[in-house]
Short mmCIF file of C-alpha atoms in Angstrom, two decimals:
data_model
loop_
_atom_site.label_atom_id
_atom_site.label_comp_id
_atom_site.label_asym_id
_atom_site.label_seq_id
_atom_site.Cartn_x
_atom_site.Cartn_y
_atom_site.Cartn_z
CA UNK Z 1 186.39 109.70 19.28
CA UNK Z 2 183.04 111.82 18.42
CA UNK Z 3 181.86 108.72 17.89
CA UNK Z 4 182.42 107.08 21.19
CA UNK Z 5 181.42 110.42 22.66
CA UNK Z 6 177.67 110.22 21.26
CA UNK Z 7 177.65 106.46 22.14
CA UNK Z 8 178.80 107.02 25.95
CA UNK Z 9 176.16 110.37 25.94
CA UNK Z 10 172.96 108.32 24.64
CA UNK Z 11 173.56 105.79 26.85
CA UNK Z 12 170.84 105.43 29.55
CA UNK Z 13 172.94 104.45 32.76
CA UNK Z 14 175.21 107.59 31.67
CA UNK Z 15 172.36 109.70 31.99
CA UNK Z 16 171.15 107.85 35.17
CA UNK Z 17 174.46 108.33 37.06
CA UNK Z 18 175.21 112.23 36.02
CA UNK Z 19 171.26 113.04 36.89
CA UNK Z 20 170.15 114.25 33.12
CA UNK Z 21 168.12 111.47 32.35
CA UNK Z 22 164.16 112.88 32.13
CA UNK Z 23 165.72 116.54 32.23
CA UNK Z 24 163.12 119.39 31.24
CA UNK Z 25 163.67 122.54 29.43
CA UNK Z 26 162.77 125.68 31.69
CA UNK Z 27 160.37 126.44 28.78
CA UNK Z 28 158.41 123.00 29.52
CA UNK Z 29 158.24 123.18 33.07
CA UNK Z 30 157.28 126.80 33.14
CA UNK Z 31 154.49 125.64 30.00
CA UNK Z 32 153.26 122.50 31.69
CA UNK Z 33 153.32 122.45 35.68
CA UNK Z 34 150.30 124.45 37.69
CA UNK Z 35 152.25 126.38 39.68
CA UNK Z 36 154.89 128.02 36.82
CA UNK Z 37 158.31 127.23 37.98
CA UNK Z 38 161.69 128.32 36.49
CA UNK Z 39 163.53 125.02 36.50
CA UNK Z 40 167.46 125.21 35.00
CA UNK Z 41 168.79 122.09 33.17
CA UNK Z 42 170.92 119.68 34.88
CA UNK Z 43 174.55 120.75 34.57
CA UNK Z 44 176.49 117.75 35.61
CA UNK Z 45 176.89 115.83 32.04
CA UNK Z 46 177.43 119.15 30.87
CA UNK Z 47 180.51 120.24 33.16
CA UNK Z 48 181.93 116.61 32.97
CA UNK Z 49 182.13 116.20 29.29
CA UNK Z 50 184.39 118.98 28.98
CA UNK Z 51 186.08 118.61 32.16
CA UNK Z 52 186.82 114.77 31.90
CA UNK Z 53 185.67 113.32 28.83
CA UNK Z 54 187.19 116.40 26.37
CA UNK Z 55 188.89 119.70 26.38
CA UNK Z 56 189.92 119.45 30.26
CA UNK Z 57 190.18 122.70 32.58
CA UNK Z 58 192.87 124.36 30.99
CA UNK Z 59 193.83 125.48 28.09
CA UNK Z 60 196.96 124.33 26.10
CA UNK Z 61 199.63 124.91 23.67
CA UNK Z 62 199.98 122.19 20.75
CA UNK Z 63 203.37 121.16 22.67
CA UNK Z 64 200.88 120.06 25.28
CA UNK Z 65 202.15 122.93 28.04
CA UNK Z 66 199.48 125.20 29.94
CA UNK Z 67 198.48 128.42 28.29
CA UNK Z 68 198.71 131.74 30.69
CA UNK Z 69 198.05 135.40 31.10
CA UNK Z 70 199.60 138.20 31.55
CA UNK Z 71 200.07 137.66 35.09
CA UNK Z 72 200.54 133.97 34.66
CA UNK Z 73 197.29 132.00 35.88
CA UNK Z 74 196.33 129.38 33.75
CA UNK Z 75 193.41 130.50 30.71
CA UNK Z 76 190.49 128.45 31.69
CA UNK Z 77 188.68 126.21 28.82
CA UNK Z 78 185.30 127.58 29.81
CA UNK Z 79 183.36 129.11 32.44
CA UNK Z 80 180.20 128.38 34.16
CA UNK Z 81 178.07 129.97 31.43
CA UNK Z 82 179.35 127.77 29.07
CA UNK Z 83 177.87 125.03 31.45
CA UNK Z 84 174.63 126.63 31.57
CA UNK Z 85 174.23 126.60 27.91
CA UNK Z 86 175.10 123.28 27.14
CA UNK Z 87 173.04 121.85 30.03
CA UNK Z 88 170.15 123.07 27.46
CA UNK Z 89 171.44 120.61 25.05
CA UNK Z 90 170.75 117.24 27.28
CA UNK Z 91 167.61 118.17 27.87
CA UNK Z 92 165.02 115.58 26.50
CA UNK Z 93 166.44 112.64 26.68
CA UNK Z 94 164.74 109.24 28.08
CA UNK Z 95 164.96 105.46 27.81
CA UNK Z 96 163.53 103.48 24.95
CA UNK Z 97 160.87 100.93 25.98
CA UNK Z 98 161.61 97.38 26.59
CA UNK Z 99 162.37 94.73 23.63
CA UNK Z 100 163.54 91.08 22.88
CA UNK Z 101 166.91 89.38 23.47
CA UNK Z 102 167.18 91.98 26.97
CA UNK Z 103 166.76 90.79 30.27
CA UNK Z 104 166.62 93.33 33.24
CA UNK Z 105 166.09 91.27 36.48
CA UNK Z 106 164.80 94.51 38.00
CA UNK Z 107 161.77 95.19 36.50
CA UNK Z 108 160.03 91.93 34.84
CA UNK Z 109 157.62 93.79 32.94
CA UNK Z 110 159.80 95.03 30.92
CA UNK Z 111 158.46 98.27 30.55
CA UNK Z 112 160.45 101.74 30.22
CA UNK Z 113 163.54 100.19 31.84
CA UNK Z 114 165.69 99.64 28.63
CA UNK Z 115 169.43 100.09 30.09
CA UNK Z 116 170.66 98.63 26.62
CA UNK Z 117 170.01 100.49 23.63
CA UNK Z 118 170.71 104.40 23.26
CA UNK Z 119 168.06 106.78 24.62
CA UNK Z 120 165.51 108.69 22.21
CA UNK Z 121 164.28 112.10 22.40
CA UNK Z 122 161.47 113.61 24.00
CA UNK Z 123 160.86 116.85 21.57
CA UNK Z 124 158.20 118.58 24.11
CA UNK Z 125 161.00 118.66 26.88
CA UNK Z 126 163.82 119.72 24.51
CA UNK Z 127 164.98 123.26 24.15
CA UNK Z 128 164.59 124.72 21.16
CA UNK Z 129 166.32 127.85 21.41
CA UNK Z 130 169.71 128.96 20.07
CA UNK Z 131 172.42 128.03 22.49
CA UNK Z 132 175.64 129.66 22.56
CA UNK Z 133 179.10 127.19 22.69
CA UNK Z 134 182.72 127.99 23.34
CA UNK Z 135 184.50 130.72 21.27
CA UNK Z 136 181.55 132.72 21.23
CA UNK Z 137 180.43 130.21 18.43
CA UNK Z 138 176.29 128.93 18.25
CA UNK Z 139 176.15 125.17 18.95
CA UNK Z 140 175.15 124.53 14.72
CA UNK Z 141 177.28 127.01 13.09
CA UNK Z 142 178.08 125.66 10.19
CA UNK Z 143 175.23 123.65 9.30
CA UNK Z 144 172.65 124.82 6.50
CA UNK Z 145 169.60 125.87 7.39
CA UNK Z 146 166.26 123.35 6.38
CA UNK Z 147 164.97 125.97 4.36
CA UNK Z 148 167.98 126.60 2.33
CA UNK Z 149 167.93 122.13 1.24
CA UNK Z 150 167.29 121.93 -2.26
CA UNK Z 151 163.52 120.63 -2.85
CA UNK Z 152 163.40 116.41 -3.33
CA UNK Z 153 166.68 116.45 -1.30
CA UNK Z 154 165.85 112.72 -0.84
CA UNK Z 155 166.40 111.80 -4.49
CA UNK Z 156 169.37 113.75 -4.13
CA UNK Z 157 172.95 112.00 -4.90
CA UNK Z 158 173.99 110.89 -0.94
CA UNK Z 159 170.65 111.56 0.28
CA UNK Z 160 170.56 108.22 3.54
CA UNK Z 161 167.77 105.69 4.34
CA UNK Z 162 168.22 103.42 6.89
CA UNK Z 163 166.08 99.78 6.79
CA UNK Z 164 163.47 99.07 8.72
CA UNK Z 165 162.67 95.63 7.78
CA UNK Z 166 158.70 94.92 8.11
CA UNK Z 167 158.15 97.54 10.71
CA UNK Z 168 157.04 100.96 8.56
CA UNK Z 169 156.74 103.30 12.01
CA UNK Z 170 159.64 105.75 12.16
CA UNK Z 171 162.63 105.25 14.57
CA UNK Z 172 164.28 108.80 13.75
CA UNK Z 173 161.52 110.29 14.37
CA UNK Z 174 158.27 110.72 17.44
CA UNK Z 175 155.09 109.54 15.23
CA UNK Z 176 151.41 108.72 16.84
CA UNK Z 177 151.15 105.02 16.68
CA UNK Z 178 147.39 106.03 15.80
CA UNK Z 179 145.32 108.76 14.35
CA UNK Z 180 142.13 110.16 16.66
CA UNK Z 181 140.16 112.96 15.67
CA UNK Z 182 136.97 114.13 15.10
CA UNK Z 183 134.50 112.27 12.98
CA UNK Z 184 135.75 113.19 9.42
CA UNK Z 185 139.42 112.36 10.26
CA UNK Z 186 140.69 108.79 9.37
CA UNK Z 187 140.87 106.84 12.00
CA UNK Z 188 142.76 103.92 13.21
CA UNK Z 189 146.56 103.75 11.77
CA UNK Z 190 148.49 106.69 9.72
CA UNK Z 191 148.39 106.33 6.12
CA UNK Z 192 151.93 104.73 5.17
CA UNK Z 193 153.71 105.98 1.67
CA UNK Z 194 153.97 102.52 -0.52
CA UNK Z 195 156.38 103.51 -3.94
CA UNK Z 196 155.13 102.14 -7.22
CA UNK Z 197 157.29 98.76 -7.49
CA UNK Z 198 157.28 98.68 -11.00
CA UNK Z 199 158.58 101.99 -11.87
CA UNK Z 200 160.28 103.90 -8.67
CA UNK Z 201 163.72 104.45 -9.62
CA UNK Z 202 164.48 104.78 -5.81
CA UNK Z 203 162.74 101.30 -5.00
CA UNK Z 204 165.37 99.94 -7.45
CA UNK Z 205 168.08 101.39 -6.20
CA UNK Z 206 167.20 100.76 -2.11
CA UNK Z 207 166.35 97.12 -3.55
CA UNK Z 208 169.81 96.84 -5.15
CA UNK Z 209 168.36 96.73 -8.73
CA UNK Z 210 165.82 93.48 -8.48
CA UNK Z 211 162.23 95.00 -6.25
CA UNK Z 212 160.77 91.15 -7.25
CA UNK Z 213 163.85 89.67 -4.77
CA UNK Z 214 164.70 92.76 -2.80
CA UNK Z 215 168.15 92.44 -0.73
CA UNK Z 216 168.36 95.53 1.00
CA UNK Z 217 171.30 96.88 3.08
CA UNK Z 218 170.90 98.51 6.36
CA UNK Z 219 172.15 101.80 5.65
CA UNK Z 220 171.70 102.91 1.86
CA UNK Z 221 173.33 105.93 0.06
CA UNK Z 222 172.54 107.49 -3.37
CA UNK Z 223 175.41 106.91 -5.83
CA UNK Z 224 173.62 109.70 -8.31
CA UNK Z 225 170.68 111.70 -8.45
CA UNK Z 226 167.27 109.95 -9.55
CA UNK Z 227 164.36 110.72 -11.35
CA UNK Z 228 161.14 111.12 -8.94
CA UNK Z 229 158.16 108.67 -9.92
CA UNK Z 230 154.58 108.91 -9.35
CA UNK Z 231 153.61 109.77 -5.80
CA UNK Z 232 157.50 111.11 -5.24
CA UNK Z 233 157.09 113.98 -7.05
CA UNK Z 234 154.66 115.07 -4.98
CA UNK Z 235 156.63 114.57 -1.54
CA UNK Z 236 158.87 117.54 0.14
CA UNK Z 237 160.36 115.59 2.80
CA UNK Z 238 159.33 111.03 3.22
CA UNK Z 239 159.15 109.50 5.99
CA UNK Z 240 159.02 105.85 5.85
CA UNK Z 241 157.73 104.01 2.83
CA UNK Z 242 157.46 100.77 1.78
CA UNK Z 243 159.63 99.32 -1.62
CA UNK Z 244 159.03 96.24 -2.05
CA UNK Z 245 155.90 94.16 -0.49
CA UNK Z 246 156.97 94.29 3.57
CA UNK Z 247 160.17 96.10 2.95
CA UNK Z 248 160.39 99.83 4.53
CA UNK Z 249 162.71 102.20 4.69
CA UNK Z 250 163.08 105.52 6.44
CA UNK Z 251 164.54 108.87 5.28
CA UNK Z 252 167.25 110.38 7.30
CA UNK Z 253 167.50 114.01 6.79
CA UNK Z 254 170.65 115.32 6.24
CA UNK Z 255 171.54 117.97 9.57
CA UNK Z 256 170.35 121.68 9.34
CA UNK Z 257 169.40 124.05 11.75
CA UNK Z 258 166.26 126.30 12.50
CA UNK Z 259 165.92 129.66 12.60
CA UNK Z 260 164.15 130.95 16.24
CA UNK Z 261 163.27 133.87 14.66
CA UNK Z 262 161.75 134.66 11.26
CA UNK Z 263 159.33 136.90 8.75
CA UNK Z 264 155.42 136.09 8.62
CA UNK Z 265 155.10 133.44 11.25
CA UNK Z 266 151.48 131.59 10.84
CA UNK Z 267 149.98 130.30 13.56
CA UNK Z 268 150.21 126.00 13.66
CA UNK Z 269 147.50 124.23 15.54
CA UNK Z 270 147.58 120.91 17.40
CA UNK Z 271 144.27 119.25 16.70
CA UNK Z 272 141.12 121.15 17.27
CA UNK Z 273 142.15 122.62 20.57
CA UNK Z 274 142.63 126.64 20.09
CA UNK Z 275 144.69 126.89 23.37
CA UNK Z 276 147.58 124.37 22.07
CA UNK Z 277 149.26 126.42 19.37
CA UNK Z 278 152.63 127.73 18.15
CA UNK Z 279 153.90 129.48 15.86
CA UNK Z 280 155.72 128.18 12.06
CA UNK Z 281 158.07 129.41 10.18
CA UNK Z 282 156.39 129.46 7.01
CA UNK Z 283 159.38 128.15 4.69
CA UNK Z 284 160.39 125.53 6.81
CA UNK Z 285 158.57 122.30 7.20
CA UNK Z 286 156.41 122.82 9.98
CA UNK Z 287 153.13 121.33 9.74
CA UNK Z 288 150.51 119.56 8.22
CA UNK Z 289 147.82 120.02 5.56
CA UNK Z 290 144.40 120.20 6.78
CA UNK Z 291 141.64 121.58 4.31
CA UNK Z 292 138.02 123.25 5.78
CA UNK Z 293 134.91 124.01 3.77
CA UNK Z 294 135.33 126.79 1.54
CA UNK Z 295 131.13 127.13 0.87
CA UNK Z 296 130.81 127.12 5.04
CA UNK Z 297 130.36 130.33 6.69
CA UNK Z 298 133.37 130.84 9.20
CA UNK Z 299 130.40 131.71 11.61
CA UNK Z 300 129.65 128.17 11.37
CA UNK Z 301 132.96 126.81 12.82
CA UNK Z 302 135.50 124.94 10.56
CA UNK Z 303 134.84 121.53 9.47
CA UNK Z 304 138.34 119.76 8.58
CA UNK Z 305 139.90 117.22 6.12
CA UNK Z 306 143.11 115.90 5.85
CA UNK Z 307 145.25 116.77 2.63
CA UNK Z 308 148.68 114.49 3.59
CA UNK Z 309 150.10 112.13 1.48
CA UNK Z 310 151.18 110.47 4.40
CA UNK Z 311 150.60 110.15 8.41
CA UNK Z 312 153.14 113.04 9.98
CA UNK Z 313 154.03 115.02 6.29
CA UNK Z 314 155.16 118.03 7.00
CA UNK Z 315 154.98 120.67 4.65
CA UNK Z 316 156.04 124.60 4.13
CA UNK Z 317 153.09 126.83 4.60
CA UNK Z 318 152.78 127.96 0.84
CA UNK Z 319 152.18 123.52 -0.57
CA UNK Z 320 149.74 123.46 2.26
CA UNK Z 321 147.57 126.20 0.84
CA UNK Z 322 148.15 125.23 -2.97
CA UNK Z 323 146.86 121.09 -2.01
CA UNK Z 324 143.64 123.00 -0.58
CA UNK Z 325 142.75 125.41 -3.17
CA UNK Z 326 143.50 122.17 -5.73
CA UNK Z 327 140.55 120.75 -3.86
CA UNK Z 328 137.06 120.94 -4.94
CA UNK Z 329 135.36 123.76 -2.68
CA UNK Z 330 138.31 123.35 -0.15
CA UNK Z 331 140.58 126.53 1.30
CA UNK Z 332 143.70 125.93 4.33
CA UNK Z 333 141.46 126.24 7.30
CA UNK Z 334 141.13 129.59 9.20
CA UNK Z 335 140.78 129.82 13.34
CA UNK Z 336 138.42 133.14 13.72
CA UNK Z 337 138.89 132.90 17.72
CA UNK Z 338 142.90 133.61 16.94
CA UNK Z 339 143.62 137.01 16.27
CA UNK Z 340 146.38 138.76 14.40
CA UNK Z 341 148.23 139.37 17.95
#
């Protein structure tokens, strides 16, 4: 039945018809418009999927009768705060774009009006903020947290990839379908992880032994734990790669939740613009490695290089700084305009 449930909750004309498709985190909108404005998640997927879909308005005994009070009105199932909070949680959501084999009569273009497959998340509209469920219990309870996965987790014994056939871009995750930056940053598209064929215990196994005739499956598990080879041991946390010539896979993560708040947060940077910033949790993998002249006066300004293995690593704060200072005259970059406040 979960299963149904997630199916019925991505689905696009689902969203359409109980008015949470596009919805916007009050943190966005208050972030992004001109005029700041305080806008509240829709709450009408949120009410119905407990009221109709789920646990219904009342609660009840397991002989199926209605649960009272003391003065015999019926215990409710939630309340209207419970609403609020899991509004927060369909926040995000739009329509994939337009493929083959779908015909929409409405819009012949095609594009942005896929009413087919299930919708993917927008992360800048999400919520990110701890939201608190029924019973008093946080929606993730339960789950690790990222931090606490064991390092290599994907070479890990039921660590998941999923195939992507000849296509190596990410469906799992938002990736830039390009790389454009200043003059000494690659650009054109990211840099892809390829695994040695010859030797990569995990290209065997995705390839079902035989990387010469591949015959991968759609969804692949690890049986056992494997030994890391070449470039692998150097990767926290793939991506996509590539294990066998045309044949990519992607690494799904197993689930694990964030902390909002945590010790010795650093300060992340989107590109070279000092007003779009945030801030890391330095154990978790946050960001990227990018390495500035360790011979150039800060007075100068910071000239940059990437240090990634691939396009969109993300890395804890303390591999970033080792990868630069393993660099010849190289140091993790520092913003002098961004002060310790």
């Amino acid at each position: 039945y979960f299963d149904i449930l997630k199916e019925v909750t991505y689905h696009p004309l689902m969203a359409e018809m109980l008015t949470y498709l596009n919805g916007e985190s009050t943190g966005y909108a208050w972030a992004v418009y001109n005029t700041p404005t305080f806008l509240k998640p829709d709450e009408n997927y949120a009410r119905e999927i407990m009221q109709l879909f789920t646990i219904g308005l009342d609660q009840l005994h397991k002989n199926g009768t209605t649960v009272v009070d003391s003065a015999g009105y019926e215990v409710r199932t939630y309340t209207n705060k419970d609403i609020t909070e899991y509004a927060k949680v369909y926040t995000g959501l739009r329509r994939r774009k337009m493929r083959g084999n779908i015909e929409d009569p409405r819009e012949p273009g095609g594009w942005g009006n896929n009413q087919v497959d299930p919708m993917e998340t927008n992360a800048w509209k999400k919520d990110h903020f701890p939201k608190l469920g029924l019973d008093r219990q946080y929606i993730g309870d339960g789950y690790p947290l990222c931090t606490d996965i064991p390092a290599q987790h994907f070479l890990k014994q039921g660590a998941k990839y999923r195939l992507l056939g000849s296509n190596p871009n990410p469906e799992l995750l938002n990736d830039p379908n390009k790389i454009d930056w200043v003059d000494n940053w690659d650009r054109g598209s990211p840099k892809r992880l390829s695994l040695n064929f010859n030797s990569s215990a995990l290209a065997a196994a995705l390839c079902k032994g035989n990387v010469n005739d591949c015959q991968p499956s759609s969804i692949a598990i690890l049986e056992q734990d494997i030994p890391c080879d070449g470039v692998e041991c150097d990767v926290t946390e793939p991506r996509t790669f590539e294990v066998s010539p045309g044949i990519w896979f992607e690494y799904q993560r197993p689930p694990c939740v964030n902390l909002a708040f945590y010790k010795n947060p650093k300060t992340i940077f989107r590109n070279w613009y000092h007003d779009k910033v945030m801030c890391g949790n330095p154990e978790s993998h946050d960001a990227s490695t990018i390495c500035c002249d360790a011979t150039r006066p800060l007075s100068w300004g910071e000239s940059a290089w990437r240090q990634e293995l691939f396009g969109g690593e993300r890395v804890d704060f303390q591999t970033a700084v080792a990868r630069c200072d393993s660099g010849q005259d190289l140091r993790l970059c520092h913003f002098p305009w961004i002060s310790n406040d």
